[in-house]
Every structure is written in structure tokens, then in C-alpha cells.
């Protein structure tokens, strides 16, 4: 795997940050918007589970990758992916909203204050409001500085005329002109495991954030609880991984601690993404649940881990 020119970086984590749409489309730390990445974790009333994924650059969107899993099963690419739009987009403000649209004006992603709407190919329409403010990682890297802003939205809607609900993460990436996260030193060598999550507690409160375990300073923990900062650090105290022994090998447990908090992500015998050729051979994604040690009872945990199992084996 190709190594970056510089593998040294420092991460500043800021939870509970104001991230109105107009701020996401403007430069942050003198870095322009590179792309907006959306990924959902949705459960359907028929027992199936969905992962709608799409990346928007400011002038073009690549093909969507809606993933679907049967009850208790693993994910596969939904056949509707072939009909999802890819091509030029208009981005920025239209009337009171911000987002991405096809050239004919058809909305794909719409952000309005703390509300979001996502539509795909006539088969998916979801919308809702933010579970809290955003979390932000500012990465000081000599060759590839980065600002990563993530906000979780609780959403409802329909897929294939079936009711769904869950969470949609809307992540904005700011970096140098002409660069993005894909490719970058972060995905090529520095990241080991990344967890995006949103937990709904029995008392009605929500907790969301990012957990990042990596190499050479690329680690962070950034979490908000019901609109208030809970934990933020650019340096973890510990990280541990458990990977399935059978090929192709998926993570089944990731634990991290830092800033006085400990988190435990676990996966059932399900929720695996297909191994995809356009990623590194050891790249894996999987749905699971996340528990914060000492937190109250959770009604629902929606948590995704993306990582590299060879790197996990090198850093047990």
C-alpha cells in the first residue's frame, strides 16, 4: 500500500459545534469545501435494513450505493443503484435551502437549518431533523490539511414504498483545492478504525459523534450528548480490535477510550458490507451497536465501523 509523503498529523476535536448549512458551503480554516458525504442507517417495517450512501462534490456526484440487508443478514448493493443519478450537480443555496441538485432542478440533498431531506431515483425519500449539533475534526497535516464536520439527523421516510426510520449522517470535508478524502494519506495508511454513531437513550436524549483510531497522530474522540459537549480529544488512551478469523474477516469489536470516556462497539453475526474492489483489499464496513461505559440505558444504537483489518492486526 502506497505510503503518504508525510505521515505526521495532529487532530483537534470540537463537539457540539454550530454547523449551519451556509457555514458548510463556505471555507473553513481557509480550506474550501471538497465534498459532502451522506450515509444512512435505516430500518424498514418489513425487517430489512438499508445503508444509502452518496458522495457529492461541488460540481458532480458519483453514483449512489444503496445497500440493503434482509432481517439478520449482510448487505448487498440494491438493484436500484443502477437507476440512481450520477453526473453534474448544482450546489449551494436555492431560496432558503442549501444542498445539491440535478441540472434540471431536481433535489438530491437539501439542508435547511437543522432539517435534511434526501431523495434517490424515485425509490427513496427520507427527511428529518438533527439529533444535536455537529462534531468537527480539524487535522493539521503538512501535505493534506483537513476539516471534517459530521452531523447526525434522525430521519423517517419510505424506500420501495416501505416505511423506514433511522439516522442519516451528513459529513462535510474541507481540504486543499483539487483534493479530497478519497484518495488521501488518511485512507491510504493512517486510518485504522472509524466509528460514526447515534444513540437514543431511554430518557429521550440523544448522543452522537465520531471515534477515530489511527496511526501517527491520526486519532480522535468527538462526542456530543443532547446538544452539550461530552468528550473531545485528539489523542486516545487506548484502542483495541477483534477481527473474525474466517475470510474475508470483518471487525466484530472495537473499543476505544479517551477524555475520561470508554466506548465499546460490537457487531452481531450480520451487518457486513460487501468487499468492494474500488477500496483497499483490507477495507471493511459493518453495522453494529455502541455502548458508552457508565451511560444510561440505550433504546436504540445506530453505529457503523469502517476500518482496515490488516492495520487492525498490526495494531492489536
PDB file of N, CA, C and O in Angstrom, residues 31 81 137 205:
ATOM      1  N   UNK A  31      -9.826  26.573   4.072  1.00  0.00           N
ATOM      2  CA  UNK A  31      -9.926  25.410   3.191  1.00  0.00           C
ATOM      3  C   UNK A  31     -11.308  25.382   2.552  1.00  0.00           C
ATOM      4  O   UNK A  31     -12.315  25.465   3.254  1.00  0.00           O
ATOM      5  N   UNK A  81     -29.531   0.801  -7.442  1.00  0.00           N
ATOM      6  CA  UNK A  81     -28.325   1.611  -7.620  1.00  0.00           C
ATOM      7  C   UNK A  81     -28.099   1.952  -9.088  1.00  0.00           C
ATOM      8  O   UNK A  81     -27.589   3.033  -9.413  1.00  0.00           O
ATOM      9  N   UNK A 137     -13.571  17.536  13.328  1.00  0.00           N
ATOM     10  CA  UNK A 137     -12.161  17.212  13.464  1.00  0.00           C
ATOM     11  C   UNK A 137     -11.367  18.129  12.545  1.00  0.00           C
ATOM     12  O   UNK A 137     -11.628  18.188  11.342  1.00  0.00           O
ATOM     13  N   UNK A 205     -33.016  11.368  25.398  1.00  0.00           N
ATOM     14  CA  UNK A 205     -31.858  12.133  24.942  1.00  0.00           C
ATOM     15  C   UNK A 205     -31.117  11.372  23.839  1.00  0.00           C
ATOM     16  O   UNK A 205     -31.288  10.162  23.676  1.00  0.00           O
TER      17      UNK A 205
END
